[in-house]
CSV table of C-alpha atoms in Angstrom, one decimal:
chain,number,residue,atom,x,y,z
A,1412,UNK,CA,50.6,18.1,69.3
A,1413,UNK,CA,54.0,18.7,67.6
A,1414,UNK,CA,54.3,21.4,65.5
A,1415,UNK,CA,56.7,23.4,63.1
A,1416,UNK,CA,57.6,26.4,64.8
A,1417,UNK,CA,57.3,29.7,62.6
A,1418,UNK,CA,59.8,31.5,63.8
A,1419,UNK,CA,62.6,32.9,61.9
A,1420,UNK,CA,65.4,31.7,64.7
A,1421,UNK,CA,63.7,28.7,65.1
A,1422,UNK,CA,63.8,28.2,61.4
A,1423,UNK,CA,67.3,28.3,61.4
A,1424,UNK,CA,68.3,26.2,64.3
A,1425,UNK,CA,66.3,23.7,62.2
A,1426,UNK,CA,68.2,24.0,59.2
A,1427,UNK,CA,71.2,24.1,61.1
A,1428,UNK,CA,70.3,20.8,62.7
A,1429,UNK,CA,69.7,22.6,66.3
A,1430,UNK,CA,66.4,22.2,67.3
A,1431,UNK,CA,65.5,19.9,70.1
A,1432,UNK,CA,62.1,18.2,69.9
A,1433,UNK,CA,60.4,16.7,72.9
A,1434,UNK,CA,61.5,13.6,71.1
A,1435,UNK,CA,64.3,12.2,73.8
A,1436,UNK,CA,66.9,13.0,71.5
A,1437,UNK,CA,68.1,15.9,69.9
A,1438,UNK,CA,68.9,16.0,65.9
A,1439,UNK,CA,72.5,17.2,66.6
A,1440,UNK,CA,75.1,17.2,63.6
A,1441,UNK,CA,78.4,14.8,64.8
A,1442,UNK,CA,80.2,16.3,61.9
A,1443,UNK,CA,80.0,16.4,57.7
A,1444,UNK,CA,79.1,13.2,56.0
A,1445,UNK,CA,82.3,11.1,54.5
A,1446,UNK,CA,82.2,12.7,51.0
A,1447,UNK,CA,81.5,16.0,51.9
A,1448,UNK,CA,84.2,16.0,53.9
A,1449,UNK,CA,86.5,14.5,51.3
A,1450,UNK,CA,84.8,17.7,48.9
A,1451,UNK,CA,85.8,19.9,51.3
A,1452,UNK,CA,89.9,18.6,52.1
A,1453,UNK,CA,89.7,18.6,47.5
A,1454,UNK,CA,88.6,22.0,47.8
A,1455,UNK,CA,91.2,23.5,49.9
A,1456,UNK,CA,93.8,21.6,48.1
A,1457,UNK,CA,92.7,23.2,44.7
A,1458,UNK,CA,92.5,26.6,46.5
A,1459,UNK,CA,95.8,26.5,48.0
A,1460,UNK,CA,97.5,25.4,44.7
A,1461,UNK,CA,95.5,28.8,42.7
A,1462,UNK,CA,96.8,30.4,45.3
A,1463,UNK,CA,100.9,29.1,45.0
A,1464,UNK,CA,100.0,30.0,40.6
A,1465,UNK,CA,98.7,33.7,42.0
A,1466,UNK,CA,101.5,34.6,44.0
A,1467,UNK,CA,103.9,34.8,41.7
A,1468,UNK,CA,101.8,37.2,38.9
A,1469,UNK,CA,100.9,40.5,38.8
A,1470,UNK,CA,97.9,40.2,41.3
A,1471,UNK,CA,100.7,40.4,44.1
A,1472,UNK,CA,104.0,42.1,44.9
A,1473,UNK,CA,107.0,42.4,47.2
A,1474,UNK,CA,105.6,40.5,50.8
A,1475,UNK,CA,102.4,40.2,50.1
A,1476,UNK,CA,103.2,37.8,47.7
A,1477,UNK,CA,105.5,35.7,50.1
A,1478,UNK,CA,102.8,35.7,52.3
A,1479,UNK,CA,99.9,34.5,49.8
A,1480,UNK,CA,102.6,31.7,49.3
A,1481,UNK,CA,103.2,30.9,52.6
A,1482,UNK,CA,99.0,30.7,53.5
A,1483,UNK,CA,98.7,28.9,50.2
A,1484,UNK,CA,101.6,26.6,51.4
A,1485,UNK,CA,99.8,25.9,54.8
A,1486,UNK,CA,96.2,25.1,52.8
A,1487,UNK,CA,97.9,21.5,51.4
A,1488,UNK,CA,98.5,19.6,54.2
A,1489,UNK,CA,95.4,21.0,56.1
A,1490,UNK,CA,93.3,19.9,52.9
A,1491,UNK,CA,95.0,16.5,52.9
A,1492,UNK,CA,94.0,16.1,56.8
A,1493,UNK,CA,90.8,17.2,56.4
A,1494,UNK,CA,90.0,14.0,53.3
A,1495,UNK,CA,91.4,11.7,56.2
A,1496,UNK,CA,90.6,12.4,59.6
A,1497,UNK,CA,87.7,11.1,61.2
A,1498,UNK,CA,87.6,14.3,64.1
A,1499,UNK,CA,86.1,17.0,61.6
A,1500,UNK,CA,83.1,18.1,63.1
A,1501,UNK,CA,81.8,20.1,66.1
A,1502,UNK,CA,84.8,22.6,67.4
A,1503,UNK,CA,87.2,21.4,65.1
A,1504,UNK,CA,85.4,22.6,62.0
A,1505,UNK,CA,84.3,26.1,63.5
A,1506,UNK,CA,88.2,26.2,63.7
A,1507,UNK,CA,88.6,25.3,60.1
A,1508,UNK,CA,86.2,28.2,59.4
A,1509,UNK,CA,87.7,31.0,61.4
A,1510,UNK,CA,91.0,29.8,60.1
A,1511,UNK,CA,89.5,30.1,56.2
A,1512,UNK,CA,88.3,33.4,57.0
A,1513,UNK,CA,91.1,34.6,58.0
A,1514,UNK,CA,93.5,33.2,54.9
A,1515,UNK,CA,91.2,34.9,52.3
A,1516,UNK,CA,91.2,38.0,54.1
A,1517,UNK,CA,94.3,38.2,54.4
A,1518,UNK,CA,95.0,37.2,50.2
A,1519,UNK,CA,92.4,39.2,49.3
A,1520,UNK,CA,93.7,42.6,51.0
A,1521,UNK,CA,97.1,42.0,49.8
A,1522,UNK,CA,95.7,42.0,46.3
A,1523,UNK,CA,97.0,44.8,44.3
A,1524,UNK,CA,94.0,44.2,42.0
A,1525,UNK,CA,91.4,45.4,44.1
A,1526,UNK,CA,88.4,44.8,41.9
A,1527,UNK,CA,89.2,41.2,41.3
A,1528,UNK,CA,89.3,41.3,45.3
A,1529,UNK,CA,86.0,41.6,45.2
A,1530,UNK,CA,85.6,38.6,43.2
A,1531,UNK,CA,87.7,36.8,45.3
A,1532,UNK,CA,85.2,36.9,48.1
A,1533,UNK,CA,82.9,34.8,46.5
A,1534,UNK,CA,85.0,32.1,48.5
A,1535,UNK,CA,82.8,33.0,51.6
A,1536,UNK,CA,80.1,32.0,50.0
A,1537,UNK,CA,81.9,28.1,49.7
A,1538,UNK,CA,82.3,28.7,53.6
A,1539,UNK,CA,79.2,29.7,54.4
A,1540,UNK,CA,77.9,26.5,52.5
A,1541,UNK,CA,80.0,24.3,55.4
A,1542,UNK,CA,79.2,26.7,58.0
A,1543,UNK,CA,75.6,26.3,57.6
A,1544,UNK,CA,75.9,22.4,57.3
A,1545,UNK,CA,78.3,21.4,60.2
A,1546,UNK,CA,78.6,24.7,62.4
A,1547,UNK,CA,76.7,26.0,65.2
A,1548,UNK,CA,74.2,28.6,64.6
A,1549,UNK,CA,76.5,31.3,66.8
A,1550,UNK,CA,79.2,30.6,64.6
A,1551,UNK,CA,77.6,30.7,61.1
A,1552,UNK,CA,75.4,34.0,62.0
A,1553,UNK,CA,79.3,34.9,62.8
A,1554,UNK,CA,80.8,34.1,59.8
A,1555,UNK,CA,78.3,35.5,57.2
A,1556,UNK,CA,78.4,38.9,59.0
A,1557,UNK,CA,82.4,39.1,59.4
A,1558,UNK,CA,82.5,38.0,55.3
A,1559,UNK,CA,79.8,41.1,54.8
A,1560,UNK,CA,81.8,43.3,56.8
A,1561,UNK,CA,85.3,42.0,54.9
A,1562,UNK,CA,83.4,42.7,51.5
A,1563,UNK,CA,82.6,45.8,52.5
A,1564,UNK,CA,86.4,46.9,53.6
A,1565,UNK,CA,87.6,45.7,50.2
A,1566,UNK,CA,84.9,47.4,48.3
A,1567,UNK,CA,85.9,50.6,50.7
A,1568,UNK,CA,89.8,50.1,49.4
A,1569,UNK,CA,88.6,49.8,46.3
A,1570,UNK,CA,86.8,53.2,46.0
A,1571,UNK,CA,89.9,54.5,47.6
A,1572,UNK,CA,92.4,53.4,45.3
A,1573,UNK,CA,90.0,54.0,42.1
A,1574,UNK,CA,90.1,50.7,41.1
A,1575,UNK,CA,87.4,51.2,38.6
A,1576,UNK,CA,84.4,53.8,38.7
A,1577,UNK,CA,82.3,53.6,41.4
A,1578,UNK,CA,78.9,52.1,39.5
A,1579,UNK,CA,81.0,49.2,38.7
A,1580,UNK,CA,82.8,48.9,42.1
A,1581,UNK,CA,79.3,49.2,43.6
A,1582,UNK,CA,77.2,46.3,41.0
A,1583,UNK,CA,80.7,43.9,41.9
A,1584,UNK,CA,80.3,44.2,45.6
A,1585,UNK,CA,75.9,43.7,45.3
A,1586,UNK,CA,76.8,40.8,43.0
A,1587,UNK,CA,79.1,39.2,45.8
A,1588,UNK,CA,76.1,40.1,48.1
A,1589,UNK,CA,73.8,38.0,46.2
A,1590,UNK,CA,76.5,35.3,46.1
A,1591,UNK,CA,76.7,35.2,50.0
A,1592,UNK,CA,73.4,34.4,50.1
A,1593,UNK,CA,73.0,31.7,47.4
A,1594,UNK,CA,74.2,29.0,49.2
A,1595,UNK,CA,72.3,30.3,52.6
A,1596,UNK,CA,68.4,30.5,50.9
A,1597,UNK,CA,69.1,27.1,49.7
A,1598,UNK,CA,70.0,25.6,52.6
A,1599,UNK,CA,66.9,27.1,54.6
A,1600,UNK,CA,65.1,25.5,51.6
A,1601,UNK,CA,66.6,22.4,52.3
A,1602,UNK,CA,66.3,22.7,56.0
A,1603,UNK,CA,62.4,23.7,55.3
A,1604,UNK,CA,62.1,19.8,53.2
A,1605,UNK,CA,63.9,18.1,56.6
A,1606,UNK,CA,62.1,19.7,58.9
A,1607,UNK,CA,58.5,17.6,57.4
A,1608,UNK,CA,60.7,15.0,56.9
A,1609,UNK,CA,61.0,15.0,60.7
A,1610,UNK,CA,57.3,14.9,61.4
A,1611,UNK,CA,57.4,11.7,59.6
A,1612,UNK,CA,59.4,10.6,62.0
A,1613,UNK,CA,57.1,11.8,65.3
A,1614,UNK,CA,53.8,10.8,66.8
A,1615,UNK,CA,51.2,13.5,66.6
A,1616,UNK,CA,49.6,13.2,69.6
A,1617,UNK,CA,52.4,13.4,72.2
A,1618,UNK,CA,55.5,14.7,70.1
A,1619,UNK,CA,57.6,11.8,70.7
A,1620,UNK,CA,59.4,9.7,68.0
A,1621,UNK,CA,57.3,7.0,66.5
A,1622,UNK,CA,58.8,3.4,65.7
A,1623,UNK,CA,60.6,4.7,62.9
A,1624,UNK,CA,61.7,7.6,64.2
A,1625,UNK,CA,63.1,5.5,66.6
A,1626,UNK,CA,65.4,3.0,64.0
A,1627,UNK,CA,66.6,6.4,62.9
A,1628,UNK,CA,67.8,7.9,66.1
A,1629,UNK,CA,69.3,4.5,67.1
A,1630,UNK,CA,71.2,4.3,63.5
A,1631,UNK,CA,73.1,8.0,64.9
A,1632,UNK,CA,73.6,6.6,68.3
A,1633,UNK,CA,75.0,4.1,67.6
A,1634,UNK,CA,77.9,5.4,65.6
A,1635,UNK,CA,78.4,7.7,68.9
A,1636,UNK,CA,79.7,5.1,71.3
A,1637,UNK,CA,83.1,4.0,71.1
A,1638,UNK,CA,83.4,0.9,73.2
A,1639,UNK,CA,83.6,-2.6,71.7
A,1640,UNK,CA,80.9,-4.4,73.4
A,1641,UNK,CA,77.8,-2.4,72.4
A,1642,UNK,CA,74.5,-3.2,73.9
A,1643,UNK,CA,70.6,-2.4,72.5
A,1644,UNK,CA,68.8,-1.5,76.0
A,1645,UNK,CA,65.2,-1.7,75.7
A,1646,UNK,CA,61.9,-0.7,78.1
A,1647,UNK,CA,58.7,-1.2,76.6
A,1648,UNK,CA,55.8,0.4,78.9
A,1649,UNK,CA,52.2,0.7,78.5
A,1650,UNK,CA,49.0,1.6,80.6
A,1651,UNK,CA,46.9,-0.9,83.3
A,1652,UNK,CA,43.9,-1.7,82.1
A,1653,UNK,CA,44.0,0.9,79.2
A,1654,UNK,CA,40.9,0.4,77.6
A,1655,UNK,CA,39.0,0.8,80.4
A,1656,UNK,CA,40.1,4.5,80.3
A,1657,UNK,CA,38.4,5.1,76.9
A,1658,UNK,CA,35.3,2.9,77.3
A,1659,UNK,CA,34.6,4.8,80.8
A,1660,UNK,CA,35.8,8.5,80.5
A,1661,UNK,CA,36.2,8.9,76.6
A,1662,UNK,CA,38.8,9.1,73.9
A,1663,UNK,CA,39.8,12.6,75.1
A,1664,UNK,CA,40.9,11.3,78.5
A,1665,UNK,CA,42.8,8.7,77.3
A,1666,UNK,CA,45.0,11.4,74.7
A,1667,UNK,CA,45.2,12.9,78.2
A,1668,UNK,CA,46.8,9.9,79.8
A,1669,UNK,CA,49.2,9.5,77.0
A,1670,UNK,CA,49.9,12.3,76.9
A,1671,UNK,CA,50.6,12.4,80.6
A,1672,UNK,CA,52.8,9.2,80.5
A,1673,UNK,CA,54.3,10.6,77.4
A,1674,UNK,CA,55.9,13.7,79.5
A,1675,UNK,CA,56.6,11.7,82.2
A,1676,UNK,CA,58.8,9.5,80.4
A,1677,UNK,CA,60.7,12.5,78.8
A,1678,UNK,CA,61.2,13.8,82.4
A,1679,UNK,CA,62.3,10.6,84.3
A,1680,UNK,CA,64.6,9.5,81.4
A,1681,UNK,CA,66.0,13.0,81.2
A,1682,UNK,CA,67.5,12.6,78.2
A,1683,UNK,CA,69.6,9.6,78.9
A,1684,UNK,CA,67.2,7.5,76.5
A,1685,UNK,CA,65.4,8.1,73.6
A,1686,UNK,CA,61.8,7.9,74.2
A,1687,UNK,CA,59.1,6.4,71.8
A,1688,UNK,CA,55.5,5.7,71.3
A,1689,UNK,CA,55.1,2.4,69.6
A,1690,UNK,CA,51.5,2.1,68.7
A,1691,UNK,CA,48.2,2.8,71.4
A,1692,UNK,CA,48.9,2.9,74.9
A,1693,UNK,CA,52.9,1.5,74.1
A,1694,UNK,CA,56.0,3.3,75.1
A,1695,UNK,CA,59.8,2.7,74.4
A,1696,UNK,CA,62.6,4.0,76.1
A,1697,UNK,CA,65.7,2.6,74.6
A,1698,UNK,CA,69.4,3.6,74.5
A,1699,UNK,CA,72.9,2.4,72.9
A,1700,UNK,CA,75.3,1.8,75.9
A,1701,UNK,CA,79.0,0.3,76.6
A,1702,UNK,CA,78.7,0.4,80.0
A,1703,UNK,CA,76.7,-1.5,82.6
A,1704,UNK,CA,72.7,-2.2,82.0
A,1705,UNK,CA,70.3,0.3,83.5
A,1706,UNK,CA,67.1,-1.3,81.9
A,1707,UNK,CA,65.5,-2.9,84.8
A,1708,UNK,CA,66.0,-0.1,87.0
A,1709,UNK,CA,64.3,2.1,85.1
A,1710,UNK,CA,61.3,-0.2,84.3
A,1711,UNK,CA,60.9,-1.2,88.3
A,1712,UNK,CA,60.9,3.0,88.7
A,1713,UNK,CA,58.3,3.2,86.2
A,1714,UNK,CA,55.8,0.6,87.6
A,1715,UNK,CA,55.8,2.2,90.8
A,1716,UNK,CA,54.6,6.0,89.4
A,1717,UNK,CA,50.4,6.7,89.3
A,1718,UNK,CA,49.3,8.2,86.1
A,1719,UNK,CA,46.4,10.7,85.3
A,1720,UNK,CA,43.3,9.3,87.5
A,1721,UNK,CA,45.8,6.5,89.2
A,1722,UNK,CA,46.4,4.6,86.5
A,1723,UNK,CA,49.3,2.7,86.5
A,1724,UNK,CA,51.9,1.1,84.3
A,1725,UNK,CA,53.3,-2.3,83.2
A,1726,UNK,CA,57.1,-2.2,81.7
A,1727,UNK,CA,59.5,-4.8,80.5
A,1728,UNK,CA,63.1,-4.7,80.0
A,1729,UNK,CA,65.5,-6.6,78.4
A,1730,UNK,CA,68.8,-6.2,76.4
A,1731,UNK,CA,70.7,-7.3,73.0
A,1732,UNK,CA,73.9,-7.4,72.1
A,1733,UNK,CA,74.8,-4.5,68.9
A,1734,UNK,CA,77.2,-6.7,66.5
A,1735,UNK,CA,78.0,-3.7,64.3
A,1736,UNK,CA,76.8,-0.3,63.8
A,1737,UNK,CA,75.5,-1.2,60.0
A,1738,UNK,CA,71.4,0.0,59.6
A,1739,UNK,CA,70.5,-4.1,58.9
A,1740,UNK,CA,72.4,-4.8,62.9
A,1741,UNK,CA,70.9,-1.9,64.5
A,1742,UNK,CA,67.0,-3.0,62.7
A,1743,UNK,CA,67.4,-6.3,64.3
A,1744,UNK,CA,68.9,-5.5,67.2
A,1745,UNK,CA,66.1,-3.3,67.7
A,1746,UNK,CA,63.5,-5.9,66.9
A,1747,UNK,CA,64.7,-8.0,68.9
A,1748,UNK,CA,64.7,-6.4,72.2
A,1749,UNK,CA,61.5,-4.6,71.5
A,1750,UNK,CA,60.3,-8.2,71.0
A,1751,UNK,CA,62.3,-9.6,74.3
A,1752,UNK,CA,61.0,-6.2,76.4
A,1753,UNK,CA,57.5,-6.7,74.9
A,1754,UNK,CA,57.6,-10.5,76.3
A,1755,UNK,CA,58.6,-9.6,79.8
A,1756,UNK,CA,56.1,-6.7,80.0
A,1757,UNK,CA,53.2,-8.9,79.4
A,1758,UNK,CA,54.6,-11.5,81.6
A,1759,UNK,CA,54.2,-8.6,84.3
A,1760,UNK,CA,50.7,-8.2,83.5
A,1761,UNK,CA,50.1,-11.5,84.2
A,1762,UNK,CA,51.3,-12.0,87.5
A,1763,UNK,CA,49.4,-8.5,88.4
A,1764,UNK,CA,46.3,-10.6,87.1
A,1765,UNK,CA,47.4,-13.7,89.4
A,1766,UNK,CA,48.3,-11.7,92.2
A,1767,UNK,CA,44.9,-9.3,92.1
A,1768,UNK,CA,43.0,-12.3,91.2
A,1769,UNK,CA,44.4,-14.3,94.5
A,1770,UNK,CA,43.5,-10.7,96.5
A,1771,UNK,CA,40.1,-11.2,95.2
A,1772,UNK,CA,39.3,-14.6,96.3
A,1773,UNK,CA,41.1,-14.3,99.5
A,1774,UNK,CA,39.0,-10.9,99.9
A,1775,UNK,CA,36.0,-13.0,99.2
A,1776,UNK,CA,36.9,-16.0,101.8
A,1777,UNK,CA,37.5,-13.5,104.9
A,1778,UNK,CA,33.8,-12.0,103.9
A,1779,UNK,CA,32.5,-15.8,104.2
A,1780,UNK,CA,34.4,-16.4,107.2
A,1781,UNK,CA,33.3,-13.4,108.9
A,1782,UNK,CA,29.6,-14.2,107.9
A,1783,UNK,CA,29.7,-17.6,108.9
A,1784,UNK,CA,31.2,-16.8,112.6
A,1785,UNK,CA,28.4,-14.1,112.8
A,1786,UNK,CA,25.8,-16.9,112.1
């Protein structure tokens, strides 16, 4: 059965979009959404330009003025690249990060106000809102300690220089604290509310994706593969003789069998496709691909493997082209080579009937032939 760990680090690899389900597929992150990316670019624009309107006042003096300028400077184009590009996610956006936490360090140490320094950190906490959307786990865990560790320095300088007394210097820096960790709680709320969305999307007896978990891993695949010809690749699979299983041995024993042909599945296609139970004894195993087919490959490997007891299986292949990558392409697209796959894996059964039926009868006419030459 699939369940929600309870884990704290499991927790937040879920949130953080990290945790691998025996589904096939893993629900990986390829990067922030179009407008929160846009959000994000806006945001560093407006920062860089309070920063150019800073550098000139009182806050700053001598260098460390020039050099708010010149980070504050560098934040405009980086903002404007970041509304644009298409390549901000994964190691480009940790990047991003480290480079962030590094430009408000460096402004806010240069401050000569030291308690609005403090304040200033409060922009960690707007990192640490992308960081926990679109980064790695190592490398949010990484940020949110080096920004405690930065507010604690400044808070440190700020004692020194007597910035203010230290009751106030202390309830500025255990405000900023509590700021830090706004935007984390919520997203571990957040990540909580997607998490039992994802058991929507799963079969409870074996753990694997059900048919509409299915549509939704095929709608992120499908924006993953670059070429131009795009195909739907499709094996539908289900157990000989199934109801047999449950009439003879039970309901339990055929969960077992399932279950068996479930893991089986997730071991032969090794992560290659992503693996689905349909309905009853019915399996998918379906990928989005630009290169050559692999579909009847895999279903002639799969006939030829013995399940729990020696059951065996039927599978069908077949493939469809993928016209776009728009939700309404990849449903019917989907459909439609569930539909062709479904087709050819009866068509299988059939000539198993026809061929054990032939067995049968010519079993039947040796018995008579040998019965008639003893007579």
């Amino acid at each position: 059965m699939a369940t929600i760990s309870t884990s704290w680090v499991d927790r937040l690899r879920s949130v953080l979009g990290e945790h691998d389900d025996a589904t096939g597929v893993s629900f990986d992150r390829s990067g922030p959404n179009t407008l929160t990316r846009v959000v994000v670019g806006i945001g560093t624009i407006v920062i860089g330009v309070i920063g150019l309107l800073s550098a000139p006042s009182e806050e700053y003096s001598g260098w460390g003025a020039v050099a708010t300028a010149i980070i504050s400077l560098t934040s405009l184009p980086v903002g404007v690249w970041v509304c644009f590009t298409r390549r901000f996610r994964g190691r480009v956006v940790v990047a991003f990060v480290a480079w962030a936490d590094v430009s408000v360090t460096v402004c806010m140490l240069l401050k000569e106000e030291r308690l609005t320094a403090i304040g200033g950190t409060a922009l960690f906490a707007v990192l640490t809102t992308l960081a926990v959307i679109a980064t790695p786990l190592a490398a949010c865990l990484t940020h949110m300690l080096y920004s405690t560790v930065i507010l604690a320095v400044i808070a440190v300088n700020a004692v020194l220089w007597q910035a203010a007394s230290l009751w106030v210097i202390a309830a500025h820096t255990l405000t900023m604290l509590l700021v830090f960790l706004t935007p984390f709680v919520l997203l571990v709320h957040l990540g909580e509310l997607r998490g039992q969305a994802r058991q929507s999307l799963l079969d409870p007896l074996t753990g694997l994706l059900n048919r509409r978990g299915l549509e939704d891993a095929l709608l992120r695949l499908a924006h993953r593969v670059d070429g131009d010809t795009t195909l739907l690749e499709t094996v539908v699979v289900d157990v000989d003789d199934f109801k047999s299983v449950n009439d003879r041995w039970g309901h339990h024993v055929g969960d077992t069998v399932l279950t068996d042909l479930a893991r089986h599945l997730t071991v032969v296609t090794a992560g290659r496709w992503v693996v689905a139970r349909l309905g009853g004894d019915e399996f998918a195993c379906t990928r989005v691909t630009d290169g050559p087919g692999a579909a009847d490959e895999l279903a002639a490997s799969l006939t030829r493997v013995s399940m729990v007891a020696g059951y065996t299986m039927s599978a069908g292949a077949a493939d469809v082209p993928l016209p776009d990558r728009s939700p309404a392409a990849v449903t019917e697209a989907m459909t439609a080579a569930l539909r062709a796959a479904d087709k050819r894996l009866y068509d299988s059964k059939s000539r198993k009937a026809r061929g054990a039926d032939d067995h049968a009868r010519g079993h039947r006419g040796r018995r008579g032939d040998d019965a008639n030459a003893t007579g």
